[in-house]
Each structure stands twice: as C-alpha cells, then as structure tokens.
PDB file of C-alpha atoms in Angstrom:
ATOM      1  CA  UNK U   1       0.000   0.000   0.000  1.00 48.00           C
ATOM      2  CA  UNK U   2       0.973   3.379  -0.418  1.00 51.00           C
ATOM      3  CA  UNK U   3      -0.580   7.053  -0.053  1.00 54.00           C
ATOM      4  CA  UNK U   4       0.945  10.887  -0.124  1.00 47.00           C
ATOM      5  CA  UNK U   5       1.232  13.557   0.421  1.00 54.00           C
ATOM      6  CA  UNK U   6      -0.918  14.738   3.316  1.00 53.00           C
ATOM      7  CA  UNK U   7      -0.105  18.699   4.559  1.00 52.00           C
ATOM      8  CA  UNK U   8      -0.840  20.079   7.516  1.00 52.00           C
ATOM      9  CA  UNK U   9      -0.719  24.189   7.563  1.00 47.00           C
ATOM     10  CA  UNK U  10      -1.026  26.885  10.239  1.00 43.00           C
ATOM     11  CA  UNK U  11       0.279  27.793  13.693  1.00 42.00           C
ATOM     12  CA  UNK U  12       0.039  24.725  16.347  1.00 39.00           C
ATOM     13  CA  UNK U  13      -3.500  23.441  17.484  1.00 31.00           C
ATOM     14  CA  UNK U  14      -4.886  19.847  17.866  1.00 31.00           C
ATOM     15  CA  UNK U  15      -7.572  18.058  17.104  1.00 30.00           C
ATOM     16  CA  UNK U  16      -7.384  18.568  13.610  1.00 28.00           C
ATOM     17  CA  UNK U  17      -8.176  15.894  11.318  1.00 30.00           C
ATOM     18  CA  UNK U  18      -6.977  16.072   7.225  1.00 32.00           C
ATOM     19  CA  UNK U  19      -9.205  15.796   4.564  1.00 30.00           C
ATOM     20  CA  UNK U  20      -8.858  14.536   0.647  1.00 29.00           C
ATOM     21  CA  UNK U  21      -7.812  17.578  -1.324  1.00 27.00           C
ATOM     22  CA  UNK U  22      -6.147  20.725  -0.846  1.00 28.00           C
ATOM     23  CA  UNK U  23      -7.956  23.268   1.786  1.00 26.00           C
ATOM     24  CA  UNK U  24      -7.101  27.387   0.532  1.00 28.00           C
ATOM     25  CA  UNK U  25      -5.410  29.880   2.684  1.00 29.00           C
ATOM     26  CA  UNK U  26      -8.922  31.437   4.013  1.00 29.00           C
ATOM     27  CA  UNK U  27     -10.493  28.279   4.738  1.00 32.00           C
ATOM     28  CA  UNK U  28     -13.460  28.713   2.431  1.00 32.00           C
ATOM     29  CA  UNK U  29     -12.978  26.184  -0.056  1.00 31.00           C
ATOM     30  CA  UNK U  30     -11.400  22.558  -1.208  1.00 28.00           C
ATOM     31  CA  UNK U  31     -10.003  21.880  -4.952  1.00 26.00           C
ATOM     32  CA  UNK U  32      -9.614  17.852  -4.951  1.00 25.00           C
ATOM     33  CA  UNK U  33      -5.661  17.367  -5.854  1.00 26.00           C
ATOM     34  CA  UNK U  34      -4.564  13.634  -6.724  1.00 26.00           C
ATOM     35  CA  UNK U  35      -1.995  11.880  -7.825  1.00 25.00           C
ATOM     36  CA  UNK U  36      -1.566   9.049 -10.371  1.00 26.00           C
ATOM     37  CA  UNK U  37       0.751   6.132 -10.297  1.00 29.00           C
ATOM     38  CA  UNK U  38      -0.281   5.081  -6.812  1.00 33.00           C
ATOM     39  CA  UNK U  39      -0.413   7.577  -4.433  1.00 38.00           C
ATOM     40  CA  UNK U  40      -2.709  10.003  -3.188  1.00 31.00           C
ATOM     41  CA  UNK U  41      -2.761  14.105  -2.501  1.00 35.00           C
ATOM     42  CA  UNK U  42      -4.124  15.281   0.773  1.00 34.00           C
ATOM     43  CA  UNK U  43      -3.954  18.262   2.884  1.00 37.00           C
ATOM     44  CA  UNK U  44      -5.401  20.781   4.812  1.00 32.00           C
ATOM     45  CA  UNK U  45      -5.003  24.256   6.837  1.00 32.00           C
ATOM     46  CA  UNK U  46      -4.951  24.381  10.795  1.00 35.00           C
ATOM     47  CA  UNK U  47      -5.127  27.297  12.387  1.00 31.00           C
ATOM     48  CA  UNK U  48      -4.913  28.642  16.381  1.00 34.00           C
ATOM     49  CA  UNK U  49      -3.864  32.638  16.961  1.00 32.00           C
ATOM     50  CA  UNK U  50      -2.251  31.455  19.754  1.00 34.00           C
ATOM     51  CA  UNK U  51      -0.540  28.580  19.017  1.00 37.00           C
ATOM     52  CA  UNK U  52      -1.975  26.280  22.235  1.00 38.00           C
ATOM     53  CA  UNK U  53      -2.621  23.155  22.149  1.00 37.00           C
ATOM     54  CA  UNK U  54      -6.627  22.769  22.495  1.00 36.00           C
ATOM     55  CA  UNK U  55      -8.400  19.624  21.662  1.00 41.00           C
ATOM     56  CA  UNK U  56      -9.091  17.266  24.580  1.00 41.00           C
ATOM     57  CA  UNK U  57      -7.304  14.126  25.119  1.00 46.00           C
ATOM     58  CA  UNK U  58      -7.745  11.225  22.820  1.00 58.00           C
ATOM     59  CA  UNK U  59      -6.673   7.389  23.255  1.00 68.00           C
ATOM     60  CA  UNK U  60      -5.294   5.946  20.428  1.00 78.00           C
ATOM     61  CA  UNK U  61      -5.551   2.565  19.519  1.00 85.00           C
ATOM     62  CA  UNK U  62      -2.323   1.469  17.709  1.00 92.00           C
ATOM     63  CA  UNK U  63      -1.895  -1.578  15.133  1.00 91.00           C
ATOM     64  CA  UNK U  64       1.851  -1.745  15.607  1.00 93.00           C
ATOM     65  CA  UNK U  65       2.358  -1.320  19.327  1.00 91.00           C
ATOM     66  CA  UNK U  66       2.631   2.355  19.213  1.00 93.00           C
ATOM     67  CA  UNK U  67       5.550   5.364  19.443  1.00 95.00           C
ATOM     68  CA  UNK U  68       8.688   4.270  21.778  1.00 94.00           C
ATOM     69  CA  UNK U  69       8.982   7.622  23.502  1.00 92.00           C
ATOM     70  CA  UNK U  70       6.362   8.657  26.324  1.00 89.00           C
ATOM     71  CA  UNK U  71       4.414  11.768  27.293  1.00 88.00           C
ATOM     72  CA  UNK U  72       3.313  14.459  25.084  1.00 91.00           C
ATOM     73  CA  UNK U  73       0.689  14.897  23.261  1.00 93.00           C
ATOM     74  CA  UNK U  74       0.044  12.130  20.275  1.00 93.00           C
ATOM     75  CA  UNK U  75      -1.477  13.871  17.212  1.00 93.00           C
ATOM     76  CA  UNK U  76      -2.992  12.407  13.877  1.00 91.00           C
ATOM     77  CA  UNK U  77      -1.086  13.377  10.591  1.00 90.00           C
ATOM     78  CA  UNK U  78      -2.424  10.593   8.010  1.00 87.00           C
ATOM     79  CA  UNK U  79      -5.462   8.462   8.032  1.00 82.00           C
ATOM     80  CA  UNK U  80      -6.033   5.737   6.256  1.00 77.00           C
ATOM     81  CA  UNK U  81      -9.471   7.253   4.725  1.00 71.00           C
ATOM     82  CA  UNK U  82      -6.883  10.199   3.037  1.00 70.00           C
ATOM     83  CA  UNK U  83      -5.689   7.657   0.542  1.00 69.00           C
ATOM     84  CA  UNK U  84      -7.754   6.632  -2.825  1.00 54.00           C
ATOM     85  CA  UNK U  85      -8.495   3.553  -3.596  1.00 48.00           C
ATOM     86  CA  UNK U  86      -5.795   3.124  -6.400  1.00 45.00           C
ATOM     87  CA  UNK U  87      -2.954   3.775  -4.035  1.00 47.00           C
ATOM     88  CA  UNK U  88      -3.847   0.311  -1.814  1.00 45.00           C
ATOM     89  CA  UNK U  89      -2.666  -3.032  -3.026  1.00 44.00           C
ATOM     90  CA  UNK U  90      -5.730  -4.579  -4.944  1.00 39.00           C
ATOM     91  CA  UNK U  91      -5.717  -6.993  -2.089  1.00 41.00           C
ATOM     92  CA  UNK U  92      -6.249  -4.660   0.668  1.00 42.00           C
ATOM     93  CA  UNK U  93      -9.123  -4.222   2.242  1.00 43.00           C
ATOM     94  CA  UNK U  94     -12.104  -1.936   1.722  1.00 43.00           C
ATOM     95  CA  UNK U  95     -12.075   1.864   2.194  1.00 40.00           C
ATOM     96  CA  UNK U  96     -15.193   1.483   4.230  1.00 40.00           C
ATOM     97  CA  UNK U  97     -13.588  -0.281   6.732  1.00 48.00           C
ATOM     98  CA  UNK U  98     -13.341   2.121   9.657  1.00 56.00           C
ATOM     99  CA  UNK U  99     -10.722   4.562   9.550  1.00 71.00           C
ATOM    100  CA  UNK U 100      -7.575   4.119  11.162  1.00 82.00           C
ATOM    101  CA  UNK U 101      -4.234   6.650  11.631  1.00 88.00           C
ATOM    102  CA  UNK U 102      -0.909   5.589   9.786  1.00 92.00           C
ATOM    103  CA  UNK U 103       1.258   8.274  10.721  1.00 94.00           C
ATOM    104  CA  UNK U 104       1.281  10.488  14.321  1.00 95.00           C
ATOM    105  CA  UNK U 105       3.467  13.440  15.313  1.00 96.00           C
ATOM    106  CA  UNK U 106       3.772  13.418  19.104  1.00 96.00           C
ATOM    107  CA  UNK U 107       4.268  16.534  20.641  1.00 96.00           C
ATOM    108  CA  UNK U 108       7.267  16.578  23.715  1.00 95.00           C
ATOM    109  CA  UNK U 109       7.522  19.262  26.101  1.00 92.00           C
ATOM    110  CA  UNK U 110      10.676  20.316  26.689  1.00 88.00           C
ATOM    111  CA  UNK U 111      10.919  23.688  28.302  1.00 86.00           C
ATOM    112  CA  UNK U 112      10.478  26.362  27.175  1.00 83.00           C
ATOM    113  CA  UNK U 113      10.627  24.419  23.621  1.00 88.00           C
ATOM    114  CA  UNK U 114       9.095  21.355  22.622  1.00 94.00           C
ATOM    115  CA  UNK U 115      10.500  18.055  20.493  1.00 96.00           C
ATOM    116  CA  UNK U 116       8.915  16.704  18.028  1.00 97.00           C
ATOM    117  CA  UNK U 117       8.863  12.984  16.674  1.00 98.00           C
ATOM    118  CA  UNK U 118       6.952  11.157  14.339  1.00 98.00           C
ATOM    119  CA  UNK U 119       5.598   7.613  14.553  1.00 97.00           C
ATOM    120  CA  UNK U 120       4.403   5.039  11.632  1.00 96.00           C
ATOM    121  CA  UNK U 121       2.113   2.793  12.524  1.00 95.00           C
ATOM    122  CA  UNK U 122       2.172   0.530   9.679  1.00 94.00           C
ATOM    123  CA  UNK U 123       4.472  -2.373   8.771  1.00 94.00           C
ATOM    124  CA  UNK U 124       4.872  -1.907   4.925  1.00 91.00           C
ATOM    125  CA  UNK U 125       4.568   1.984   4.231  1.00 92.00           C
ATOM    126  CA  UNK U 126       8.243   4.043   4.381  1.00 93.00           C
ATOM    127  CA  UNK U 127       6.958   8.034   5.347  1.00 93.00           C
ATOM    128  CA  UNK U 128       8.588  10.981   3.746  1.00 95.00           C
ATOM    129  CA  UNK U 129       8.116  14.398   5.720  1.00 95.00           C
ATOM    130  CA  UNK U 130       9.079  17.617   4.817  1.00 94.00           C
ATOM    131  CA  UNK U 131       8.256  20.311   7.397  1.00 94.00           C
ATOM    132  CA  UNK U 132       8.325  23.484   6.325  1.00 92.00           C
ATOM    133  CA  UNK U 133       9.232  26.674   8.644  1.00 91.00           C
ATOM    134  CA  UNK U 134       8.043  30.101   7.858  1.00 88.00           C
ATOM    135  CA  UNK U 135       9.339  33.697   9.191  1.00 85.00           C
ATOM    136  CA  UNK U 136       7.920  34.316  12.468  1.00 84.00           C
ATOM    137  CA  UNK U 137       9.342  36.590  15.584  1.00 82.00           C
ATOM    138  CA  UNK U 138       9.802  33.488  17.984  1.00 79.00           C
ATOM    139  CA  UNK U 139      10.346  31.190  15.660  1.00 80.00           C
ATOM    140  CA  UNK U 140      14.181  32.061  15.202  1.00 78.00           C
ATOM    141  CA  UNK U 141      16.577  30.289  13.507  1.00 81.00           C
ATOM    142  CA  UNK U 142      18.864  29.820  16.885  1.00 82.00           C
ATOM    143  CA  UNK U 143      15.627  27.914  18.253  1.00 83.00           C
ATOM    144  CA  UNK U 144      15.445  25.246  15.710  1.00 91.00           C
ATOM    145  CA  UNK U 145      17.320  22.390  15.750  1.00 94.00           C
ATOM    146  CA  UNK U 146      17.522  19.121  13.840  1.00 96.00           C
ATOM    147  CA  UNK U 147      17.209  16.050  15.890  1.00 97.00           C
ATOM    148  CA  UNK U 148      18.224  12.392  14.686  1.00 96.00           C
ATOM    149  CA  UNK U 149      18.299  11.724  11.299  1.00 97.00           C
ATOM    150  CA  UNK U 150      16.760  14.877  10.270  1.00 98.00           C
ATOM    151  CA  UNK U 151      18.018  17.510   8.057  1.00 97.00           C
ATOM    152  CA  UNK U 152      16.993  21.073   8.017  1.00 95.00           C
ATOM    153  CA  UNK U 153      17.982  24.025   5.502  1.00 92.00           C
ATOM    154  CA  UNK U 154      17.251  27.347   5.506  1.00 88.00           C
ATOM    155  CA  UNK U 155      17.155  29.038   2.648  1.00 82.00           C
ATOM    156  CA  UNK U 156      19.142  32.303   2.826  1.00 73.00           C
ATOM    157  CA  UNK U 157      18.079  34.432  -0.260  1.00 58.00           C
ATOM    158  CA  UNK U 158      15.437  34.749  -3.234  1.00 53.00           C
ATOM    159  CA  UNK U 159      12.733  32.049  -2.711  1.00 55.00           C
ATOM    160  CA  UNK U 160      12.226  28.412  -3.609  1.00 55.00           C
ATOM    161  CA  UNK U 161       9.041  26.343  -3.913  1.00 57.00           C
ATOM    162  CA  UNK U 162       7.232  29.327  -3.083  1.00 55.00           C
ATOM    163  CA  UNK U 163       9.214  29.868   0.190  1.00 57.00           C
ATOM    164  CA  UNK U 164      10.621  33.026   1.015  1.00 65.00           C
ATOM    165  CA  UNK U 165      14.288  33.867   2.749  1.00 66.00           C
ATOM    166  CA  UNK U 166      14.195  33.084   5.848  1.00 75.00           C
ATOM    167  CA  UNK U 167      12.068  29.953   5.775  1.00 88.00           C
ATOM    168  CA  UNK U 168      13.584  26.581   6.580  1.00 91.00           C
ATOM    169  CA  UNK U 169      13.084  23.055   5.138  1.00 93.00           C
ATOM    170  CA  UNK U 170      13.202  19.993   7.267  1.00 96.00           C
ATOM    171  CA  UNK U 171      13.204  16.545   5.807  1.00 97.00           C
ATOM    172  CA  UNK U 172      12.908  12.832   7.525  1.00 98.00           C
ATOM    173  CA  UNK U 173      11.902   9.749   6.545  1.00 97.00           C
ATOM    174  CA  UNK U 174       9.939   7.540   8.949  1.00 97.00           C
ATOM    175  CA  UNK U 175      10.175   3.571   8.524  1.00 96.00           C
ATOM    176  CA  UNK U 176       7.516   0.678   9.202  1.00 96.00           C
ATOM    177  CA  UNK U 177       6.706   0.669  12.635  1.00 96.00           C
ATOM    178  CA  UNK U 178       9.451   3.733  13.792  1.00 97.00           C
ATOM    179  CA  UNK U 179       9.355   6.250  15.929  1.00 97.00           C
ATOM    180  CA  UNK U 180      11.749   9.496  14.212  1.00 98.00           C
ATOM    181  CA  UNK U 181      12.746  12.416  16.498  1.00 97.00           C
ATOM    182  CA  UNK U 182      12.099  15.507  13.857  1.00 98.00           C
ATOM    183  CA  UNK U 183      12.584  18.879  15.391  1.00 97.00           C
ATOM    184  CA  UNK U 184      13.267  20.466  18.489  1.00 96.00           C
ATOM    185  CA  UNK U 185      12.347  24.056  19.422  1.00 93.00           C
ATOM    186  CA  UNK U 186       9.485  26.417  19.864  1.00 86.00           C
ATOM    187  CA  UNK U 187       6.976  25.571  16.203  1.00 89.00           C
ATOM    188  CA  UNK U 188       5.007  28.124  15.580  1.00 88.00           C
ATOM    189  CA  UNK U 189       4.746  28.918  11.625  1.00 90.00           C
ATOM    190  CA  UNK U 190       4.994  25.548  10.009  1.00 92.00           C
ATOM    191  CA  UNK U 191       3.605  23.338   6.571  1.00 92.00           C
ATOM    192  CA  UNK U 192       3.878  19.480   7.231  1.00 93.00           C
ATOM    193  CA  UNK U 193       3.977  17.368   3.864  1.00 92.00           C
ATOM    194  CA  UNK U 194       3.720  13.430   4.079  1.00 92.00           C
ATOM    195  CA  UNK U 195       4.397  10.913   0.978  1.00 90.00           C
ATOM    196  CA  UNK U 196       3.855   7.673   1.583  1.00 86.00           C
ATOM    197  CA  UNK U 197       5.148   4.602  -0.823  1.00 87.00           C
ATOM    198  CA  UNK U 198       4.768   0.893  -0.225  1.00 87.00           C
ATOM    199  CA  UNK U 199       8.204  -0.850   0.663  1.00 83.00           C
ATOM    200  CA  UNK U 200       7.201  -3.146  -1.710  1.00 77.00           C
ATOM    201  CA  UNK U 201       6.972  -0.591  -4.236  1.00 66.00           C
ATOM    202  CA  UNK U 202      10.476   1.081  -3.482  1.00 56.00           C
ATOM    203  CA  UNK U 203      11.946  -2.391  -3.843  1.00 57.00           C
ATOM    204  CA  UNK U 204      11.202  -3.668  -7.167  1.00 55.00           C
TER     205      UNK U 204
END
C-alpha cells in the first residue's frame, strides 16, 4: 500500500483531522488534488492565533504497538481514509472499513521548547516528511534544531518552492513501525507534507 502527500498548515493546534484535497489559505474552499501512479494528494489548513494546544485528550488505539517515547501529546497526521483507492494493493481491504491513523506526530515538552517525533504505525509503508518553517518573531533560527536523522535548511536568499528567505526546510523519513525524532524548538509557523510509498513498491 501506499498514499501521499498529506499537509498540515497553520500555527500549532490539535484536534485537527486532514481531509482529501487541498484546503485554501482562508479556509473557504477545497479543490480535490490527486496523484496518479499510486499515491494520493491530501492536505489541509490548521489554524490557532495562539498557538496552544486545544483539543481534549484522545486514546489511540495502535496496530503496531505504538511510538517508543512517552508523554506528550500524540497527534494524527495521516489516516487511512486520506488515501484513494488506487494507491492500496488490490488486495487490501475496503475503504469502508473504519478509519484508522498511519502516521502520528507526538508533541514533547521540553521547556520552554518542545520536540517533536513522528511515529508510523504501519508495517509496509516508508513516510517521507518535509516540514516546512516560515518567518515568524519566535520562531528564530537559533531555536530550531535538527534532531536524529533529520536535516533542516534554511534558505538564505530569493525564494524556492514558493518559500521566502528566511524559511527553513526539514526533511525525515519515517520507517515501518518507527518512531523518528524531527525537530526540536518552539513551532510556531509551520507546513507538514507526508508521501507515503509501499516498501514493496520502493523495492522492485
């Protein structure tokens, strides 16, 4: 199986779930954005003024024994309801099964920042995130650091992919089953993207 990319938009709030297609900046509306050749586009726009954390606490019910850090706060990224039918194996089951979460972000404290990580809770899909960081007056580059295998770039002048100077890029990839430390830092301004591919798939 295999699905991608999900996107997750906005300053920091919870209880946000994404949704097939591609939410604009205001809110307002949805254009449906997919993919051939396997894989599905989904993504949405979160928004909280002030950044808190507000939806109440949920219990999740993990397939694959779930995240091997504890604490924070365990947030959705990718359910398996955000990817078409065409990007499952034509064995898999059907998309009206009830939906389930493949891929979390968990939220650390760490004061005063916070440390990211992000679990997959599948055993055959290999996660791609890119996180991107956008100019914001406590979001400063001396507060941001890469943690684990995680690479972050910040792009110094001119824009690229629509990002301005000033921005920064973070990348990971998140294996069957693993829990990834991402980021570390105070998050404020931030774009999540997720692509998904079947491990079958990147082996042939």
């Amino acid at each position: 199986m295999g699905c991608g990319p999900s996107t997750v938009s906005g300053s920091d709030a919870t209880g946000w779930k994404p949704h097939v297609g591609e939410e604009d900046e205001n809110g307002d509306g949805r254009r449906a954005g997919f993919f051939r050749g396997g894989h599905a586009k989904s993504s949405g726009k979160r928004s909280n003024d002030e950044g808190q954390h507000t939806s109440p606490s949920l219990v999740h019910s993990y397939r694959c024994g779930g995240p091997n850090v504890s604490g924070g706060e365990v947030l959705p990224v990718l359910w398996y309801s955000d990817c078409t039918k065409a990007a499952w194996k034509k064995d898999a089951a059907s998309l009206a099964q009830d939906d389930t979460v493949l891929l979390y972000r968990i939220v650390l404290p760490r004061p005063p920042y916070e440390v990211w990580a992000f679990y997959n809770d599948t055993t055959d899909i290999q996660f791609y995130v890119t996180i991107h960081f956008y100019p914001h007056p406590e979001q400063r580059r001396e507060l941001l650091m890469p943690l684990g295998a995680t690479t972050l770039v910040w792009l110094e002048d001119g824009s690229q992919n629509g990002m301005d100077a000033g921005c920064a890029v973070a990348k990971l990839v998140v294996g069957p089953t693993e829990t990834a430390l991402a980021v570390e830092g105070h998050m404020i301004a931030y774009r999540i993207i997720v692509d998904g591919f079947s491990t079958n798939f990147i082996t042939q």
